[in-house]
Coordinates of C-alpha atoms in Angstrom, one line a residue:
M1 CA 49.1 130.7 203.1
E2 CA 46.3 128.0 203.7
P3 CA 48.1 124.5 202.8
E4 CA 45.9 122.5 200.2
A5 CA 45.9 119.5 201.9
S6 CA 46.4 118.6 205.7
V7 CA 48.0 114.5 205.7
I8 CA 47.2 113.3 209.6
V9 CA 49.0 110.3 210.1
P10 CA 48.8 108.5 213.5
I11 CA 52.3 107.9 215.0
H12 CA 52.3 104.8 217.8
N13 CA 56.3 103.0 218.1
E14 CA 56.8 103.5 214.2
A15 CA 60.5 104.2 215.1
R16 CA 62.0 101.6 212.3
I17 CA 60.3 103.0 209.6
L18 CA 59.4 106.9 210.6
R19 CA 61.5 109.2 208.7
E20 CA 62.3 106.8 205.7
N21 CA 58.4 106.7 205.1
I22 CA 58.0 110.4 206.3
E23 CA 60.6 111.6 203.7
Y24 CA 59.4 109.4 200.9
L25 CA 56.4 110.4 201.4
S26 CA 57.0 114.3 201.6
N27 CA 58.9 114.6 198.6
H28 CA 56.1 112.2 196.8
L29 CA 53.7 115.3 197.4
E30 CA 55.9 117.8 197.3
G31 CA 55.4 117.4 193.1
R32 CA 52.1 116.7 193.2
L33 CA 50.5 119.3 196.2
P34 CA 53.8 121.7 196.6
R35 CA 50.9 123.6 199.2
H36 CA 50.5 120.9 201.9
E37 CA 51.1 119.7 205.5
I38 CA 51.9 116.6 207.3
I39 CA 50.5 115.8 210.9
L40 CA 52.7 113.6 212.5
C41 CA 50.2 113.0 215.4
E42 CA 52.5 111.0 217.9
N43 CA 50.7 108.8 220.1
G44 CA 52.3 107.0 223.4
S45 CA 55.3 105.4 222.1
S46 CA 58.1 104.0 224.4
D47 CA 60.2 103.4 221.2
D48 CA 62.2 106.8 219.4
S49 CA 59.1 107.5 217.2
K50 CA 58.9 110.9 219.3
K51 CA 62.5 112.0 219.1
I52 CA 62.5 110.9 215.6
A53 CA 58.9 113.3 214.8
M54 CA 60.4 116.1 216.3
L55 CA 63.5 116.2 214.4
L56 CA 61.9 115.5 211.3
A57 CA 59.4 118.8 212.2
E58 CA 62.4 120.7 212.3
E59 CA 64.1 119.7 209.3
R60 CA 61.2 119.7 206.9
E61 CA 59.0 123.2 206.6
N62 CA 56.1 121.4 206.0
V63 CA 55.8 118.4 208.5
R64 CA 54.7 119.5 211.7
Y65 CA 54.7 117.5 215.2
L66 CA 51.5 116.5 217.6
E67 CA 52.4 114.9 220.8
L68 CA 49.4 112.5 222.7
P69 CA 50.3 111.0 225.6
E70 CA 48.7 108.0 225.2
A71 CA 48.6 105.4 222.6
N72 CA 44.7 105.7 220.9
L73 CA 44.3 106.1 217.1
S74 CA 41.2 107.2 217.7
E75 CA 42.0 110.2 219.7
A76 CA 45.2 110.9 217.7
L77 CA 42.9 111.3 214.6
K78 CA 40.4 113.6 216.4
A79 CA 43.6 115.6 217.6
G80 CA 44.6 115.6 213.5
F81 CA 42.0 116.8 212.4
N82 CA 41.4 119.9 214.3
Y83 CA 45.2 120.3 214.3
A84 CA 45.1 121.0 210.9
R85 CA 44.8 124.1 208.8
S86 CA 43.6 123.0 205.3
E87 CA 39.6 122.2 205.1
K88 CA 40.8 119.2 202.9
L89 CA 41.6 116.5 205.3
V90 CA 43.3 112.8 204.8
Y91 CA 44.1 110.5 206.6
F92 CA 47.5 108.2 205.6
P93 CA 49.3 105.1 207.2
V94 CA 52.5 105.9 207.9
D95 CA 53.5 102.4 206.4
L96 CA 52.9 103.2 203.4
S97 CA 50.3 100.0 202.8
V98 CA 48.5 102.5 200.1
D99 CA 49.7 104.1 197.4
A100 CA 50.1 107.8 198.1
E101 CA 48.6 108.1 194.5
F102 CA 44.9 108.7 197.0
I103 CA 46.3 111.6 198.7
H104 CA 46.4 113.8 195.5
Q105 CA 42.8 111.7 194.3
S106 CA 41.2 112.6 197.5
V107 CA 41.8 116.2 197.2
L108 CA 40.5 116.4 194.0
L109 CA 37.0 114.6 194.4
L110 CA 36.9 116.8 197.8
D111 CA 35.9 119.4 195.3
V112 CA 32.7 117.8 194.8
F113 CA 32.2 115.4 197.0
D114 CA 32.8 115.7 201.6
A115 CA 34.0 112.5 202.3
V116 CA 36.2 110.1 200.3
I117 CA 36.6 106.7 201.3
G118 CA 39.6 104.5 200.5
S119 CA 38.3 100.9 199.6
K120 CA 40.5 97.5 199.5
R121 CA 36.8 95.9 198.4
L122 CA 35.6 97.3 195.5
A123 CA 37.5 94.3 192.9
R124 CA 38.9 91.3 193.9
D125 CA 42.4 91.3 193.5
L126 CA 42.7 95.2 195.7
D127 CA 43.4 93.5 198.9
R128 CA 46.8 92.1 198.6
R129 CA 47.4 91.2 202.7
P130 CA 47.5 87.5 203.6
P131 CA 44.4 84.9 203.7
A132 CA 43.6 85.4 207.6
R133 CA 43.2 89.1 207.3
R134 CA 41.2 89.2 204.0
I135 CA 39.0 87.1 205.4
A136 CA 38.1 88.9 209.2
S137 CA 37.8 91.8 207.1
R138 CA 35.3 90.4 204.8
A139 CA 33.6 89.0 207.3
Y140 CA 33.8 92.4 209.1
H141 CA 32.6 94.5 206.8
G142 CA 29.7 91.9 206.4
M143 CA 28.6 92.4 209.3
V144 CA 29.1 96.3 209.2
R145 CA 26.4 96.0 205.8
G146 CA 24.1 93.8 207.7
L147 CA 24.2 95.9 211.2
Y148 CA 23.8 99.3 209.3
D149 CA 22.3 98.2 206.1
T150 CA 24.9 100.2 203.8
E151 CA 26.9 100.2 201.1
F152 CA 29.9 100.7 202.5
T153 CA 32.5 98.5 200.8
D154 CA 35.1 99.3 203.6
T155 CA 34.9 101.4 206.1
T156 CA 38.4 101.2 207.9
C157 CA 40.9 101.9 204.8
V158 CA 42.3 106.0 204.0
K159 CA 39.8 108.0 204.0
A160 CA 39.6 111.9 203.6
F161 CA 36.8 114.4 204.5
R162 CA 36.1 117.5 204.7
R163 CA 37.2 119.8 207.7
S164 CA 34.0 121.5 208.2
K165 CA 31.5 118.9 207.5
I166 CA 33.4 116.3 210.2
L167 CA 34.8 117.8 212.7
E168 CA 31.3 118.2 214.7
L169 CA 30.6 114.8 213.9
M170 CA 34.1 113.1 215.6
D171 CA 32.5 114.9 219.4
R172 CA 29.7 112.4 218.8
I173 CA 31.7 108.9 218.9
P174 CA 33.8 108.4 222.0
T175 CA 37.5 107.1 221.4
T176 CA 37.3 104.4 223.5
S177 CA 35.3 102.6 220.4
G178 CA 37.5 100.0 218.5
I179 CA 34.9 101.2 215.8
F180 CA 36.0 104.4 215.5
E181 CA 36.5 104.4 211.8
T182 CA 33.3 102.9 210.9
E183 CA 31.0 104.6 213.2
L184 CA 32.4 108.2 211.8
L185 CA 31.6 107.1 208.2
M186 CA 27.8 105.9 209.9
E187 CA 27.6 108.6 211.4
A188 CA 28.4 110.7 208.1
S189 CA 25.9 108.9 205.9
S190 CA 23.2 109.6 208.5
E191 CA 23.5 113.4 208.2
G192 CA 23.9 113.3 204.2
L193 CA 27.1 113.9 203.8
Y194 CA 27.8 113.2 200.1
I195 CA 30.3 110.8 200.1
V196 CA 32.1 108.3 197.3
E197 CA 34.5 105.1 197.8
V198 CA 37.4 105.2 195.3
P199 CA 39.4 101.7 194.4
V200 CA 42.9 101.4 196.4
I201 CA 45.9 98.5 196.6
V202 CA 46.4 97.7 200.3
E203 CA 49.9 95.4 200.1
E204 CA 51.0 94.6 203.9
Q205 CA 54.7 95.7 204.2
R206 CA 55.1 94.4 207.7
P207 CA 53.8 91.6 209.9
S208 CA 50.6 93.4 211.6
R209 CA 51.9 93.9 215.3
T210 CA 47.9 93.7 216.8
M211 CA 47.4 89.5 217.1
L212 CA 44.5 88.7 214.8
G213 CA 42.6 86.9 217.3
R214 CA 42.6 89.9 219.4
K215 CA 42.1 92.8 216.5
I216 CA 38.9 90.9 216.0
Q217 CA 37.4 90.4 219.5
T218 CA 37.5 93.7 220.1
K219 CA 35.6 95.4 216.7
L220 CA 33.0 92.3 217.3
E221 CA 32.5 93.9 220.7
D222 CA 32.3 96.9 219.7
L223 CA 30.2 96.4 216.7
L224 CA 27.7 94.8 218.3
S225 CA 27.3 96.8 221.5
A226 CA 26.8 99.9 219.1
R227 CA 24.0 98.2 217.1
L228 CA 22.6 96.3 220.2
N229 CA 19.8 98.2 219.1
R230 CA 19.6 96.2 215.6
V231 CA 21.2 92.6 217.1
S232 CA 17.7 92.4 219.2
T233 CA 15.3 93.2 216.8
Y234 CA 17.2 90.4 214.8
V235 CA 17.1 87.8 217.5
G236 CA 13.9 89.1 220.1
L237 CA 11.4 89.8 217.0
P238 CA 12.0 85.5 215.2
L239 CA 11.0 84.4 219.1
I240 CA 8.1 85.9 219.6
V241 CA 7.1 84.7 215.9
V242 CA 7.6 81.6 216.6
G243 CA 6.2 81.7 220.5
V244 CA 3.2 83.1 219.3
I245 CA 2.6 80.8 216.7
L246 CA 2.9 77.8 218.6
L247 CA 0.2 79.9 220.8
M248 CA -2.2 80.3 218.0
V249 CA -1.5 76.5 216.8
L250 CA -2.7 74.9 220.5
T251 CA -4.9 77.2 220.7
A252 CA -6.9 75.6 217.8
W253 CA -6.4 72.6 218.4
K254 CA -7.9 73.0 222.2
I255 CA -11.0 74.7 220.6
Q256 CA -11.4 71.7 217.6
G257 CA -11.3 68.8 220.9
N258 CA -14.3 71.1 222.5
S259 CA -11.7 70.4 225.9
M260 CA -12.4 72.7 228.6
A261 CA -9.3 71.3 230.4
G262 CA -5.7 72.6 230.1
F263 CA -3.8 72.8 226.9
S264 CA -2.6 69.4 226.5
M265 CA 1.0 69.7 225.4
P266 CA 1.7 72.1 228.5
Y267 CA 5.4 71.7 227.9
T268 CA 5.1 73.5 224.2
F269 CA 3.0 75.6 225.9
L270 CA 5.2 77.1 228.0
L271 CA 8.1 77.0 225.8
S272 CA 6.1 79.1 223.7
M273 CA 5.4 81.4 226.5
L274 CA 9.1 81.3 227.4
L275 CA 9.8 82.2 223.4
V276 CA 7.1 85.4 223.5
V277 CA 8.6 87.0 226.7
S278 CA 11.9 86.7 226.0
G279 CA 12.0 88.3 223.2
F280 CA 9.9 91.1 224.6
Q281 CA 13.1 91.1 227.2
I282 CA 15.0 90.8 224.1
L283 CA 13.4 93.3 222.3
T284 CA 13.7 96.3 225.6
F285 CA 17.1 95.3 225.6
G286 CA 17.6 96.9 222.5
L287 CA 15.5 99.7 222.8
L288 CA 17.5 100.7 225.9
S289 CA 21.0 100.1 225.0
N290 CA 19.8 102.7 222.0
L291 CA 19.0 105.1 224.4
I292 CA 22.5 104.1 226.3
M293 CA 24.3 105.5 222.9
Q294 CA 22.5 108.9 222.6
I295 CA 23.1 109.3 225.9
R296 CA 27.4 108.3 225.2
A297 CA 27.0 110.4 222.5
Q298 CA 26.2 113.3 224.4
I299 CA 28.8 112.6 227.2
S300 CA 31.5 112.5 224.7
Q301 CA 30.7 115.6 223.5
V302 CA 30.4 117.7 226.2
K303 CA 33.6 116.2 227.5
R304 CA 34.9 117.7 224.6
E305 CA 33.9 121.2 225.2

């Protein structure tokens, strides 16, 4: 019988907490969702995570094991979603930083919606992580809303999807993307999927193993790369407008002076021309980047096929 829900749990070097947390999660779901499966997606661990995950799959009927050779969260999510047997898919962290009640809540909501986003930013007191991480998250999602013109408040927390709606969309996004989860939600939104956000409390159960500075750098690079077309518009268009205005002012002064000679302010003229040319170059670069992103998505889909 098909499980009512498939819970995908990516694992990378989680030996210290793996058994205790998966046993807790399994026992919790037994009382709320008797027909469920937990898919442990081990990816590139160098500790005993693989061994523990395999033992859990042997000991518990509702736990399944999936192994990937390299550490890659995006690839683990793709593999887990494809491996799942249920129509309702839930991505959940192994550190249990979010209340497991989200799983039951999202499964019910998937009767109506195509996707459910758990958001730690729908209310002020939901994000209970250290201040530095809260500030970084606020800044990142501010950029996401500006660059993607979206109303989503959180794109990096827990999520749930209908399998039939999301698998094809996942294939359009390269697993090398550092903002895979964000791109996936933007793709789902652009395709018209029915999406709802629900509030979730996030509490840090352990210090992050990835340095915050490195995480910020990676996400910022990939976010700007993915939206270069919009960034180029924000930068290039104002340059063109300012340059054209300067040229119009200089031309008006020249006409009023009835002078047949060159502009009286040659350096200002050169600056205005430089602004216009630079603006057009930046806009052109943005258009080319948009074409490159489309080619990237097509290549990614071909590789999956």
